[in-house]
PDB file of C-alpha atoms in Angstrom:
ATOM      1  CA  THR A  20     -19.028  10.576  17.103  1.00  0.00           C
ATOM      2  CA  CYS A  21     -22.537  12.077  16.148  1.00  0.00           C
ATOM      3  CA  GLY A  22     -23.795  11.283  19.904  1.00  0.00           C
ATOM      4  CA  GLY A  23     -25.852   8.062  19.651  1.00  0.00           C
ATOM      5  CA  ASN A  24     -28.064  10.618  17.079  1.00  0.00           C
ATOM      6  CA  TYR A  25     -30.286   7.968  14.818  1.00  0.00           C
ATOM      7  CA  PHE A  26     -32.533   8.485  12.020  1.00  0.00           C
ATOM      8  CA  PRO A  27     -36.030   7.794  13.595  1.00  0.00           C
ATOM      9  CA  GLY A  28     -37.239   4.193  13.476  1.00  0.00           C
ATOM     10  CA  THR A  29     -33.109   3.044  12.415  1.00  0.00           C
ATOM     11  CA  SER A  30     -29.619   2.368  13.223  1.00  0.00           C
ATOM     12  CA  LEU A  31     -28.230   4.561  11.104  1.00  0.00           C
ATOM     13  CA  SER A  32     -26.570   7.411  12.665  1.00  0.00           C
ATOM     14  CA  ASN A  33     -26.880  11.048  11.657  1.00  0.00           C
ATOM     15  CA  CYS A  34     -23.987  13.182  11.274  1.00  0.00           C
ATOM     16  CA  GLN A  35     -25.304  15.737   8.710  1.00  0.00           C
ATOM     17  CA  SER A  36     -23.327  18.193  11.483  1.00  0.00           C
ATOM     18  CA  LEU A  37     -20.126  16.900  10.046  1.00  0.00           C
ATOM     19  CA  ALA A  38     -21.144  17.621   6.586  1.00  0.00           C
ATOM     20  CA  PRO A  39     -19.232  21.534   6.641  1.00  0.00           C
ATOM     21  CA  ASP A  40     -15.595  19.488   7.583  1.00  0.00           C
ATOM     22  CA  ILE A  41     -16.255  16.905   5.039  1.00  0.00           C
ATOM     23  CA  ARG A  42     -16.296  20.109   2.272  1.00  0.00           C
ATOM     24  CA  THR A  43     -13.373  21.749   3.857  1.00  0.00           C
ATOM     25  CA  CYS A  44     -11.292  18.832   3.804  1.00  0.00           C
ATOM     26  CA  GLN A  45     -12.304  18.229  -0.015  1.00  0.00           C
ATOM     27  CA  GLU A  46     -12.105  21.824  -0.915  1.00  0.00           C
ATOM     28  CA  ARG A  47      -8.621  21.598  -0.023  1.00  0.00           C
ATOM     29  CA  GLY A  48      -7.553  18.594  -2.034  1.00  0.00           C
ATOM     30  CA  LYS A  49      -8.188  15.678   0.502  1.00  0.00           C
ATOM     31  CA  ILE A  50     -10.392  12.939  -0.604  1.00  0.00           C
ATOM     32  CA  VAL A  51     -12.824  11.349   1.858  1.00  0.00           C
ATOM     33  CA  THR A  52     -13.876   7.519   1.641  1.00  0.00           C
ATOM     34  CA  LEU A  53     -16.475   5.485   3.315  1.00  0.00           C
ATOM     35  CA  SER A  54     -14.611   2.642   4.687  1.00  0.00           C
ATOM     36  CA  LEU A  55     -16.224  -0.543   5.436  1.00  0.00           C
ATOM     37  CA  GLY A  56     -15.570  -3.720   7.274  1.00  0.00           C
ATOM     38  CA  GLY A  57     -12.451  -3.469   9.961  1.00  0.00           C
ATOM     39  CA  ALA A  58     -11.292  -6.219  12.107  1.00  0.00           C
ATOM     40  CA  PHE A  59     -14.765  -7.032  13.995  1.00  0.00           C
ATOM     41  CA  GLY A  60     -16.594  -6.240  10.771  1.00  0.00           C
ATOM     42  CA  SER A  61     -18.789  -9.221  10.493  1.00  0.00           C
ATOM     43  CA  THR A  62     -21.326  -8.694   7.625  1.00  0.00           C
ATOM     44  CA  THR A  63     -21.062 -10.332   4.623  1.00  0.00           C
ATOM     45  CA  PHE A  64     -23.310 -10.643   1.543  1.00  0.00           C
ATOM     46  CA  ILE A  65     -25.080 -14.071   0.751  1.00  0.00           C
ATOM     47  CA  ASP A  66     -24.386 -13.218  -3.301  1.00  0.00           C
ATOM     48  CA  ASP A  67     -23.944 -10.859  -6.174  1.00  0.00           C
ATOM     49  CA  ALA A  68     -27.439  -9.800  -6.218  1.00  0.00           C
ATOM     50  CA  GLN A  69     -27.443  -8.460  -2.620  1.00  0.00           C
ATOM     51  CA  ALA A  70     -24.097  -6.932  -3.017  1.00  0.00           C
ATOM     52  CA  GLU A  71     -25.596  -5.135  -6.012  1.00  0.00           C
ATOM     53  CA  GLN A  72     -28.539  -4.307  -4.296  1.00  0.00           C
ATOM     54  CA  PHE A  73     -26.217  -2.663  -1.288  1.00  0.00           C
ATOM     55  CA  ALA A  74     -24.043  -0.745  -3.972  1.00  0.00           C
ATOM     56  CA  ASP A  75     -27.063   1.013  -4.699  1.00  0.00           C
ATOM     57  CA  THR A  76     -27.790   1.922  -1.154  1.00  0.00           C
ATOM     58  CA  VAL A  77     -24.209   3.297  -0.595  1.00  0.00           C
ATOM     59  CA  TRP A  78     -24.613   5.287  -3.691  1.00  0.00           C
ATOM     60  CA  ASP A  79     -28.072   7.085  -2.515  1.00  0.00           C
ATOM     61  CA  LEU A  80     -26.806   7.441   0.864  1.00  0.00           C
ATOM     62  CA  PHE A  81     -23.113   8.606   0.818  1.00  0.00           C
ATOM     63  CA  LEU A  82     -22.049   9.319  -2.355  1.00  0.00           C
ATOM     64  CA  GLY A  83     -24.032  10.821  -5.664  1.00  0.00           C
ATOM     65  CA  GLY A  84     -27.322   9.411  -5.379  1.00  0.00           C
ATOM     66  CA  SER A  85     -30.402  10.867  -3.430  1.00  0.00           C
ATOM     67  CA  SER A  86     -32.250  10.138  -0.123  1.00  0.00           C
ATOM     68  CA  ALA A  87     -34.348  10.998   2.635  1.00  0.00           C
ATOM     69  CA  THR A  88     -31.752   9.737   5.013  1.00  0.00           C
ATOM     70  CA  ARG A  89     -28.372  11.264   3.979  1.00  0.00           C
ATOM     71  CA  PRO A  90     -25.628  10.537   6.953  1.00  0.00           C
ATOM     72  CA  PHE A  91     -23.685  13.263   6.148  1.00  0.00           C
ATOM     73  CA  GLY A  92     -26.315  15.696   4.460  1.00  0.00           C
ATOM     74  CA  ASP A  93     -25.467  17.478   1.139  1.00  0.00           C
ATOM     75  CA  ALA A  94     -21.752  16.195   1.773  1.00  0.00           C
ATOM     76  CA  VAL A  95     -20.920  14.074  -1.027  1.00  0.00           C
ATOM     77  CA  LEU A  96     -18.238  11.620   0.122  1.00  0.00           C
ATOM     78  CA  ASP A  97     -15.503  10.421  -2.665  1.00  0.00           C
ATOM     79  CA  GLY A  98     -15.624   7.225  -2.664  1.00  0.00           C
ATOM     80  CA  VAL A  99     -15.246   3.922  -0.844  1.00  0.00           C
ATOM     81  CA  ASP A 100     -12.598   1.730   0.981  1.00  0.00           C
ATOM     82  CA  LEU A 101     -12.977  -1.910   1.717  1.00  0.00           C
ATOM     83  CA  ASP A 102     -11.171  -2.924   4.599  1.00  0.00           C
ATOM     84  CA  ILE A 103     -12.408  -6.429   4.685  1.00  0.00           C
ATOM     85  CA  GLU A 104     -10.864  -8.804   7.241  1.00  0.00           C
ATOM     86  CA  THR A 105     -13.985 -11.257   7.769  1.00  0.00           C
ATOM     87  CA  GLY A 106     -15.991 -13.446   5.699  1.00  0.00           C
ATOM     88  CA  SER A 107     -15.496 -15.286   2.569  1.00  0.00           C
ATOM     89  CA  GLY A 108     -15.415 -12.234  -0.063  1.00  0.00           C
ATOM     90  CA  ILE A 109     -18.868 -13.275  -1.767  1.00  0.00           C
ATOM     91  CA  GLY A 110     -20.746 -10.510  -3.599  1.00  0.00           C
ATOM     92  CA  LEU A 111     -17.314  -8.110  -3.175  1.00  0.00           C
ATOM     93  CA  ALA A 112     -16.268  -7.824  -6.931  1.00  0.00           C
ATOM     94  CA  ALA A 113     -20.154  -7.089  -7.783  1.00  0.00           C
ATOM     95  CA  PHE A 114     -20.190  -4.438  -5.235  1.00  0.00           C
ATOM     96  CA  VAL A 115     -17.788  -2.365  -6.427  1.00  0.00           C
ATOM     97  CA  THR A 116     -18.636  -3.447 -10.333  1.00  0.00           C
ATOM     98  CA  ARG A 117     -22.344  -1.712  -9.692  1.00  0.00           C
ATOM     99  CA  LEU A 118     -20.795   1.415  -8.006  1.00  0.00           C
ATOM    100  CA  ARG A 119     -18.445   2.060 -10.671  1.00  0.00           C
ATOM    101  CA  SER A 120     -21.637   1.657 -13.360  1.00  0.00           C
ATOM    102  CA  HIS A 121     -23.162   4.664 -11.217  1.00  0.00           C
ATOM    103  CA  THR A 122     -19.577   6.611 -11.075  1.00  0.00           C
ATOM    104  CA  ALA A 123     -19.045   5.831 -14.369  1.00  0.00           C
ATOM    105  CA  GLU A 124     -21.597   8.955 -15.672  1.00  0.00           C
ATOM    106  CA  ALA A 125     -20.689  11.079 -12.767  1.00  0.00           C
ATOM    107  CA  ALA A 126     -19.109  14.455 -13.389  1.00  0.00           C
ATOM    108  CA  LYS A 127     -17.337  14.186  -9.910  1.00  0.00           C
ATOM    109  CA  MET A 128     -14.209  11.767  -9.476  1.00  0.00           C
ATOM    110  CA  TYR A 129     -14.411   8.704  -7.472  1.00  0.00           C
ATOM    111  CA  TYR A 130     -12.289   6.780  -5.609  1.00  0.00           C
ATOM    112  CA  PHE A 131     -12.127   2.755  -4.665  1.00  0.00           C
ATOM    113  CA  THR A 132      -9.395   1.382  -2.920  1.00  0.00           C
ATOM    114  CA  ALA A 133      -8.919  -1.327  -0.287  1.00  0.00           C
ATOM    115  CA  ALA A 134      -7.093  -2.463   2.751  1.00  0.00           C
ATOM    116  CA  PRO A 135      -5.842  -6.073   2.316  1.00  0.00           C
ATOM    117  CA  GLN A 136      -3.377  -7.676   5.044  1.00  0.00           C
ATOM    118  CA  CYS A 137       0.015  -7.723   3.675  1.00  0.00           C
ATOM    119  CA  VAL A 138      -0.255 -11.782   3.430  1.00  0.00           C
ATOM    120  CA  TYR A 139      -0.600 -12.667  -0.380  1.00  0.00           C
ATOM    121  CA  PRO A 140      -3.366 -13.784  -1.362  1.00  0.00           C
ATOM    122  CA  ASP A 141      -5.045 -11.802   0.513  1.00  0.00           C
ATOM    123  CA  ALA A 142      -8.097 -14.249   2.404  1.00  0.00           C
ATOM    124  CA  HIS A 143     -11.103 -12.217   2.117  1.00  0.00           C
ATOM    125  CA  LEU A 144     -10.314  -9.270  -0.704  1.00  0.00           C
ATOM    126  CA  GLN A 145      -8.228 -11.243  -3.260  1.00  0.00           C
ATOM    127  CA  SER A 146     -10.816 -12.424  -5.424  1.00  0.00           C
ATOM    128  CA  ALA A 147     -12.110  -8.545  -5.834  1.00  0.00           C
ATOM    129  CA  LEU A 148      -8.413  -7.147  -6.393  1.00  0.00           C
ATOM    130  CA  ASP A 149      -8.035  -9.349  -8.986  1.00  0.00           C
ATOM    131  CA  THR A 150     -11.384  -8.740 -10.879  1.00  0.00           C
ATOM    132  CA  VAL A 151     -12.109  -5.058 -10.518  1.00  0.00           C
ATOM    133  CA  ALA A 152      -9.899  -2.069 -10.959  1.00  0.00           C
ATOM    134  CA  PHE A 153      -9.116  -0.171  -7.662  1.00  0.00           C
ATOM    135  CA  ASP A 154      -7.497   3.099  -7.791  1.00  0.00           C
ATOM    136  CA  ALA A 155      -5.014   2.150  -4.559  1.00  0.00           C
ATOM    137  CA  ILE A 156      -4.639  -0.609  -1.755  1.00  0.00           C
ATOM    138  CA  TYR A 157      -3.275   0.121   1.530  1.00  0.00           C
ATOM    139  CA  VAL A 158      -1.431  -3.280   2.448  1.00  0.00           C
ATOM    140  CA  GLN A 159      -1.495  -3.816   6.252  1.00  0.00           C
ATOM    141  CA  PHE A 160       1.776  -4.387   6.966  1.00  0.00           C
ATOM    142  CA  TYR A 161       1.390  -5.232  10.336  1.00  0.00           C
ATOM    143  CA  ASN A 162      -0.089  -7.953  12.558  1.00  0.00           C
ATOM    144  CA  ASN A 163       1.707 -10.596  10.334  1.00  0.00           C
ATOM    145  CA  PHE A 164       4.643 -12.116   9.349  1.00  0.00           C
ATOM    146  CA  CYS A 165       5.115  -9.871   6.607  1.00  0.00           C
ATOM    147  CA  GLY A 166       4.998  -6.883   8.755  1.00  0.00           C
ATOM    148  CA  LEU A 167       7.074  -3.708   8.738  1.00  0.00           C
ATOM    149  CA  ASN A 168       9.172  -5.230  12.165  1.00  0.00           C
ATOM    150  CA  ASN A 169      10.536  -7.767   9.333  1.00  0.00           C
ATOM    151  CA  TYR A 170      12.482  -4.991   6.963  1.00  0.00           C
ATOM    152  CA  PRO A 171      14.727  -5.859   5.214  1.00  0.00           C
ATOM    153  CA  ILE A 172      15.664  -9.828   6.381  1.00  0.00           C
ATOM    154  CA  GLY A 173      12.426 -11.047   7.043  1.00  0.00           C
ATOM    155  CA  ASP A 174       8.931 -11.366   5.226  1.00  0.00           C
ATOM    156  CA  PHE A 175       8.372  -7.912   3.871  1.00  0.00           C
ATOM    157  CA  ASN A 176       7.063  -8.734   0.538  1.00  0.00           C
ATOM    158  CA  PHE A 177       5.888  -5.488  -1.351  1.00  0.00           C
ATOM    159  CA  ASP A 178       7.879  -7.326  -4.274  1.00  0.00           C
ATOM    160  CA  THR A 179       5.194  -9.335  -4.137  1.00  0.00           C
ATOM    161  CA  TRP A 180       1.907  -6.964  -4.300  1.00  0.00           C
ATOM    162  CA  ASP A 181       4.673  -4.359  -6.729  1.00  0.00           C
ATOM    163  CA  THR A 182       4.321  -7.672  -8.775  1.00  0.00           C
ATOM    164  CA  TRP A 183       0.344  -8.212  -8.222  1.00  0.00           C
ATOM    165  CA  ALA A 184      -0.009  -4.571  -9.147  1.00  0.00           C
ATOM    166  CA  LYS A 185       1.646  -4.826 -12.883  1.00  0.00           C
ATOM    167  CA  THR A 186       0.948  -8.148 -13.882  1.00  0.00           C
ATOM    168  CA  VAL A 187      -2.155  -9.152 -12.080  1.00  0.00           C
ATOM    169  CA  SER A 188      -4.721  -6.070 -11.399  1.00  0.00           C
ATOM    170  CA  PRO A 189      -6.943  -4.815 -13.713  1.00  0.00           C
ATOM    171  CA  ASN A 190      -5.641  -1.323 -13.096  1.00  0.00           C
ATOM    172  CA  ARG A 191      -1.772  -1.595 -14.211  1.00  0.00           C
ATOM    173  CA  ASP A 192      -1.903   2.270 -12.608  1.00  0.00           C
ATOM    174  CA  VAL A 193      -2.990   1.020  -8.914  1.00  0.00           C
ATOM    175  CA  LYS A 194      -0.388   2.670  -6.451  1.00  0.00           C
ATOM    176  CA  VAL A 195       0.191   0.356  -3.725  1.00  0.00           C
ATOM    177  CA  TYR A 196       0.905   2.545  -0.518  1.00  0.00           C
ATOM    178  CA  ILE A 197       2.226   0.754   2.830  1.00  0.00           C
ATOM    179  CA  GLY A 198      -0.118   0.711   5.938  1.00  0.00           C
ATOM    180  CA  ALA A 199       1.834   1.403   8.715  1.00  0.00           C
ATOM    181  CA  PRO A 200       1.024   1.439  12.630  1.00  0.00           C
ATOM    182  CA  ALA A 201       0.852   5.119  13.933  1.00  0.00           C
ATOM    183  CA  ASP A 202       1.917   4.123  17.181  1.00  0.00           C
ATOM    184  CA  ALA A 203       3.078   0.494  18.860  1.00  0.00           C
ATOM    185  CA  THR A 204      -0.809   0.593  20.424  1.00  0.00           C
ATOM    186  CA  ALA A 205      -1.981   0.982  17.386  1.00  0.00           C
ATOM    187  CA  ALA A 206      -1.392  -2.853  16.397  1.00  0.00           C
ATOM    188  CA  GLY A 207       0.013  -6.026  17.861  1.00  0.00           C
ATOM    189  CA  SER A 208       3.129  -5.805  15.495  1.00  0.00           C
ATOM    190  CA  GLY A 209       4.708  -4.243  12.848  1.00  0.00           C
ATOM    191  CA  TYR A 210       5.412  -0.607  14.801  1.00  0.00           C
ATOM    192  CA  VAL A 211       8.364   1.100  13.952  1.00  0.00           C
ATOM    193  CA  ASP A 212       9.848   4.774  15.052  1.00  0.00           C
ATOM    194  CA  VAL A 213       9.151   6.774  12.114  1.00  0.00           C
ATOM    195  CA  ASN A 214      13.200   7.270  10.758  1.00  0.00           C
ATOM    196  CA  THR A 215      12.902   3.775  10.462  1.00  0.00           C
ATOM    197  CA  LEU A 216       9.649   4.109   8.313  1.00  0.00           C
ATOM    198  CA  ILE A 217      10.521   6.922   6.262  1.00  0.00           C
ATOM    199  CA  ASP A 218      14.072   4.501   5.292  1.00  0.00           C
ATOM    200  CA  ILE A 219      11.756   1.715   4.262  1.00  0.00           C
ATOM    201  CA  ALA A 220       9.559   4.005   2.344  1.00  0.00           C
ATOM    202  CA  LEU A 221      12.039   6.358   0.492  1.00  0.00           C
ATOM    203  CA  ALA A 222      13.732   2.435  -0.459  1.00  0.00           C
ATOM    204  CA  THR A 223      10.723   1.567  -1.190  1.00  0.00           C
ATOM    205  CA  ARG A 224       9.561   4.500  -3.535  1.00  0.00           C
ATOM    206  CA  ASP A 225      12.974   4.392  -5.391  1.00  0.00           C
ATOM    207  CA  ALA A 226      12.248   0.705  -6.025  1.00  0.00           C
ATOM    208  CA  TYR A 227       8.858   0.255  -6.861  1.00  0.00           C
ATOM    209  CA  SER A 228       7.040   2.263  -9.535  1.00  0.00           C
ATOM    210  CA  SER A 229       3.346   1.489  -7.814  1.00  0.00           C
ATOM    211  CA  PHE A 230       4.565   2.965  -4.265  1.00  0.00           C
ATOM    212  CA  GLY A 231       1.937   5.584  -3.709  1.00  0.00           C
ATOM    213  CA  GLY A 232       2.836   6.510  -0.303  1.00  0.00           C
ATOM    214  CA  VAL A 233       1.930   5.655   3.249  1.00  0.00           C
ATOM    215  CA  MET A 234      -1.075   5.029   4.987  1.00  0.00           C
ATOM    216  CA  LEU A 235      -1.584   4.823   8.949  1.00  0.00           C
ATOM    217  CA  TRP A 236      -3.679   3.072  11.259  1.00  0.00           C
ATOM    218  CA  ASP A 237      -4.780   5.154  12.985  1.00  0.00           C
ATOM    219  CA  ALA A 238      -4.968   9.765  12.993  1.00  0.00           C
ATOM    220  CA  SER A 239      -5.627  10.370  16.022  1.00  0.00           C
ATOM    221  CA  GLN A 240      -2.900   8.408  17.385  1.00  0.00           C
ATOM    222  CA  ALA A 241      -0.389   9.384  15.297  1.00  0.00           C
ATOM    223  CA  VAL A 242      -1.173  13.260  16.324  1.00  0.00           C
ATOM    224  CA  ALA A 243      -0.667  12.057  19.535  1.00  0.00           C
ATOM    225  CA  ASN A 244       2.889  10.347  18.839  1.00  0.00           C
ATOM    226  CA  ASP A 245       4.498  13.542  18.538  1.00  0.00           C
ATOM    227  CA  ARG A 246       2.811  14.185  14.859  1.00  0.00           C
ATOM    228  CA  TYR A 247       4.000  10.844  13.326  1.00  0.00           C
ATOM    229  CA  ASP A 248       1.956  11.807  10.716  1.00  0.00           C
ATOM    230  CA  LEU A 249       3.396  15.235   9.760  1.00  0.00           C
ATOM    231  CA  ALA A 250       7.023  13.741  10.206  1.00  0.00           C
ATOM    232  CA  VAL A 251       6.184  11.002   8.024  1.00  0.00           C
ATOM    233  CA  LYS A 252       4.804  13.172   5.184  1.00  0.00           C
ATOM    234  CA  GLU A 253       8.012  15.430   5.324  1.00  0.00           C
ATOM    235  CA  GLY A 254       9.926  12.526   5.041  1.00  0.00           C
ATOM    236  CA  ILE A 255       8.827  10.481   2.237  1.00  0.00           C
ATOM    237  CA  ARG A 256       9.222  13.239   0.275  1.00  0.00           C
ATOM    238  CA  GLN A 257      12.697  13.941   0.582  1.00  0.00           C
ATOM    239  CA  PRO A 258      15.473  11.976  -0.975  1.00  0.00           C
ATOM    240  CA  ALA A 259      16.688   8.894  -0.396  1.00  0.00           C
ATOM    241  CA  ARG A 260      19.080   9.204   3.063  1.00  0.00           C
ATOM    242  CA  GLY A 261      22.237   9.663   2.194  1.00  0.00           C
ATOM    243  CA  GLY A 262      21.774  11.662  -0.936  1.00  0.00           C
ATOM    244  CA  ARG A 263      19.689  11.502  -4.423  1.00  0.00           C
ATOM    245  CA  THR A 264      19.852   8.300  -6.244  1.00  0.00           C
ATOM    246  CA  PRO A 265      21.810   8.813  -9.010  1.00  0.00           C
ATOM    247  CA  PRO A 266      20.677   8.153 -12.588  1.00  0.00           C
ATOM    248  CA  GLY A 267      20.057   4.336 -12.941  1.00  0.00           C
ATOM    249  CA  GLY A 268      19.763   3.305  -9.342  1.00  0.00           C
ATOM    250  CA  ILE A 269      21.405   3.479  -6.038  1.00  0.00           C
ATOM    251  CA  GLN A 270      24.637   3.549  -5.193  1.00  0.00           C
ATOM    252  CA  CYS A 271      26.341   0.503  -4.323  1.00  0.00           C
ATOM    253  CA  ALA A 272      29.994   0.670  -4.929  1.00  0.00           C
ATOM    254  CA  GLY A 273      32.017  -2.469  -3.313  1.00  0.00           C
ATOM    255  CA  VAL A 274      29.086  -4.432  -2.956  1.00  0.00           C
ATOM    256  CA  PRO A 275      30.373  -7.902  -4.346  1.00  0.00           C
ATOM    257  CA  SER A 276      27.999 -10.056  -7.713  1.00  0.00           C
ATOM    258  CA  TRP A 277      26.020 -12.878  -6.307  1.00  0.00           C
ATOM    259  CA  ARG A 278      27.746 -16.093  -6.889  1.00  0.00           C
ATOM    260  CA  SER A 279      26.302 -19.449  -6.636  1.00  0.00           C
ATOM    261  CA  ASN A 280      29.094 -20.825  -4.578  1.00  0.00           C
ATOM    262  CA  VAL A 281      28.962 -18.822  -2.070  1.00  0.00           C
ATOM    263  CA  THR A 282      26.689 -19.200   1.758  1.00  0.00           C
ATOM    264  CA  TYR A 283      25.202 -15.927   2.507  1.00  0.00           C
ATOM    265  CA  ARG A 284      23.529 -14.754   5.964  1.00  0.00           C
ATOM    266  CA  SER A 285      20.632 -12.626   6.819  1.00  0.00           C
ATOM    267  CA  GLY A 286      21.013  -8.888   6.319  1.00  0.00           C
ATOM    268  CA  ASP A 287      24.621  -9.878   3.427  1.00  0.00           C
ATOM    269  CA  LYS A 288      24.253  -7.934   0.145  1.00  0.00           C
ATOM    270  CA  VAL A 289      24.840  -8.058  -3.185  1.00  0.00           C
ATOM    271  CA  ILE A 290      24.562  -6.956  -6.950  1.00  0.00           C
ATOM    272  CA  TYR A 291      22.633  -8.999  -9.798  1.00  0.00           C
ATOM    273  CA  ARG A 292      21.050  -8.374 -12.882  1.00  0.00           C
ATOM    274  CA  GLY A 293      22.067  -4.724 -11.889  1.00  0.00           C
ATOM    275  CA  HIS A 294      19.907  -4.866  -8.742  1.00  0.00           C
ATOM    276  CA  LEU A 295      20.661  -4.381  -5.450  1.00  0.00           C
ATOM    277  CA  TRP A 296      19.449  -7.535  -2.681  1.00  0.00           C
ATOM    278  CA  ILE A 297      19.329  -7.830   0.921  1.00  0.00           C
ATOM    279  CA  ALA A 298      19.535 -11.594   2.179  1.00  0.00           C
ATOM    280  CA  ARG A 299      16.032 -12.406   3.991  1.00  0.00           C
ATOM    281  CA  ARG A 300      17.811 -15.284   5.513  1.00  0.00           C
ATOM    282  CA  ARG A 301      20.594 -18.101   5.365  1.00  0.00           C
ATOM    283  CA  SER A 302      21.085 -19.640   1.815  1.00  0.00           C
ATOM    284  CA  GLN A 303      23.275 -20.846  -0.935  1.00  0.00           C
ATOM    285  CA  ALA A 304      22.255 -20.771  -4.586  1.00  0.00           C
ATOM    286  CA  SER A 305      18.631 -19.557  -3.931  1.00  0.00           C
ATOM    287  CA  VAL A 306      18.638 -17.104  -6.847  1.00  0.00           C
ATOM    288  CA  PRO A 307      17.613 -13.193  -5.844  1.00  0.00           C
ATOM    289  CA  GLY A 308      14.149 -12.677  -7.360  1.00  0.00           C
ATOM    290  CA  GLY A 309      13.895 -16.682  -7.841  1.00  0.00           C
ATOM    291  CA  ILE A 310      10.471 -18.354  -6.139  1.00  0.00           C
ATOM    292  CA  ILE A 311      11.984 -19.045  -2.568  1.00  0.00           C
ATOM    293  CA  ARG A 312      12.396 -15.468  -1.853  1.00  0.00           C
ATOM    294  CA  SER A 313      15.794 -15.546  -0.435  1.00  0.00           C
ATOM    295  CA  TRP A 314      16.509 -11.943  -1.566  1.00  0.00           C
ATOM    296  CA  LEU A 315      14.975  -8.528  -1.126  1.00  0.00           C
ATOM    297  CA  ASP A 316      15.105  -6.444  -3.919  1.00  0.00           C
ATOM    298  CA  LEU A 317      16.414  -2.779  -2.934  1.00  0.00           C
ATOM    299  CA  GLY A 318      16.125  -1.829  -6.674  1.00  0.00           C
ATOM    300  CA  PRO A 319      18.102  -0.435  -9.281  1.00  0.00           C
ATOM    301  CA  CYS A 320      22.120  -0.087  -8.771  1.00  0.00           C
ATOM    302  CA  VAL A 321      24.955   1.400 -10.217  1.00  0.00           C
ATOM    303  CA  ARG A 322      28.538   1.615  -9.151  1.00  0.00           C
ATOM    304  CA  THR A 323      30.695   4.810  -9.963  1.00  0.00           C
ATOM    305  CA  ALA A 324      34.233   4.471 -10.560  1.00  0.00           C
ATOM    306  CA  PRO A 325      36.927   7.638 -10.723  1.00  0.00           C
ATOM    307  CA  HIS A 326      37.823   8.203 -14.140  1.00  0.00           C
ATOM    308  CA  GLY A 327      40.247  11.170 -14.908  1.00  0.00           C
ATOM    309  CA  HIS A 328      38.394  14.031 -13.277  1.00  0.00           C
ATOM    310  CA  GLY A 329      34.772  12.656 -13.583  1.00  0.00           C
ATOM    311  CA  SER A 330      33.074   8.952 -13.352  1.00  0.00           C
ATOM    312  CA  GLN A 331      31.738   6.621 -15.436  1.00  0.00           C
ATOM    313  CA  HIS A 332      29.152   3.732 -14.703  1.00  0.00           C
ATOM    314  CA  HIS A 333      31.183   0.587 -15.922  1.00  0.00           C
ATOM    315  CA  TYR A 334      28.541  -2.193 -17.212  1.00  0.00           C
ATOM    316  CA  ASP A 335      29.069  -6.224 -16.917  1.00  0.00           C
ATOM    317  CA  VAL A 336      27.422  -7.437 -19.390  1.00  0.00           C
ATOM    318  CA  GLN A 337      28.295 -11.189 -18.699  1.00  0.00           C
ATOM    319  CA  GLU A 338      27.308 -10.753 -15.250  1.00  0.00           C
ATOM    320  CA  GLY A 339      24.246  -8.280 -16.063  1.00  0.00           C
ATOM    321  CA  MET A 340      25.249  -5.279 -13.246  1.00  0.00           C
ATOM    322  CA  TYR A 341      26.713  -2.288 -12.519  1.00  0.00           C
TER     323      TYR A 341
END
C-alpha cells in the first residue's frame, strides 16, 4: 500500500502519507485500529515480558506515545485489534493489559477488539478474552462448521458467544459482532447472500443483547460485490423482516409448545419457556437450551389472540410460555 517505502535501516513501512486519510475518517466518527496477526501471521510472544515490551512499542509507534519512526506520522490510531490465528496465545493478555495501562490516563478514548474463530473456545485468543476486558469481538462465522452457512439448523453458535459475553468476559458490556465474508471469494465457506445475512443479523439482534453489528471481510470485496457493505448496514437498521417485533418478543402464533415425547426434525419450531426455538438436528427429549444444543434460541416469543376489539397476550404459567 505504501509502495515499498521503509524507514531507513528497518523493514517498517513508512505510511505517513495516509495520515490525512486516517484523520478524515476519525473526524467522521469512525475508529481506525491496528489489527495484528491474520491467517498467516506467525509471530508470537515467548513470555509476558516480551509482550509488555511490544505493547510499549505499539503505544509509541501507533497510539498516544512518541517515536522518531511513526508509520502514520502524527495520526493517532484508536486502538488495537487482535486477529490471532496461530501460536499458543502466550502473552496476549499481558500485551493488552500493558496497553490499557497506557490508555487509562489518556484523554482520548481507545478501543480493544479481537476476531476469534466461531469455534468455542478459541484456540489462540480464549485465555486473553477471558482475562482482559475487550470492547468488542468480531467473531469469524466462516471457514468453520459454526459458520453462517449453517444457520439456523446447523451449528451457528452466536448463543455461545452471547453467554460468554454475559457470564465470562471481564467486560459484561462487550459487544459481539457477526463476522461475515463480503463475497464468495473472501472465504472458503460461510458466505451467504446479502438478504440472508440481514435476516440472520436481525434475528440475532432481537434475540441477544450482546449483539453489536456485523463485521465484513473485507472492505474491497464488499465494494466490488455490489456494495454488499452498504446493503448490510441499511438492512440491520430496519425492523425485523415481517414488521417490528411486538412488545415481549417475536410473533409466534400457531407454533406448538415443546414436548419431550415428540421426535423433532431439523427446521421444526417450538415454544419453550417463552422463547421461540428452531431444531438444529433430529432429536427427542432434548430440552431446548440444554447441553446437547439441539435447538437454536430465536428469542422471546409472543402469541397474540383476538379478544374483543383488541388482543391480549396469554401466558401459560405451567409451560412457561406465551
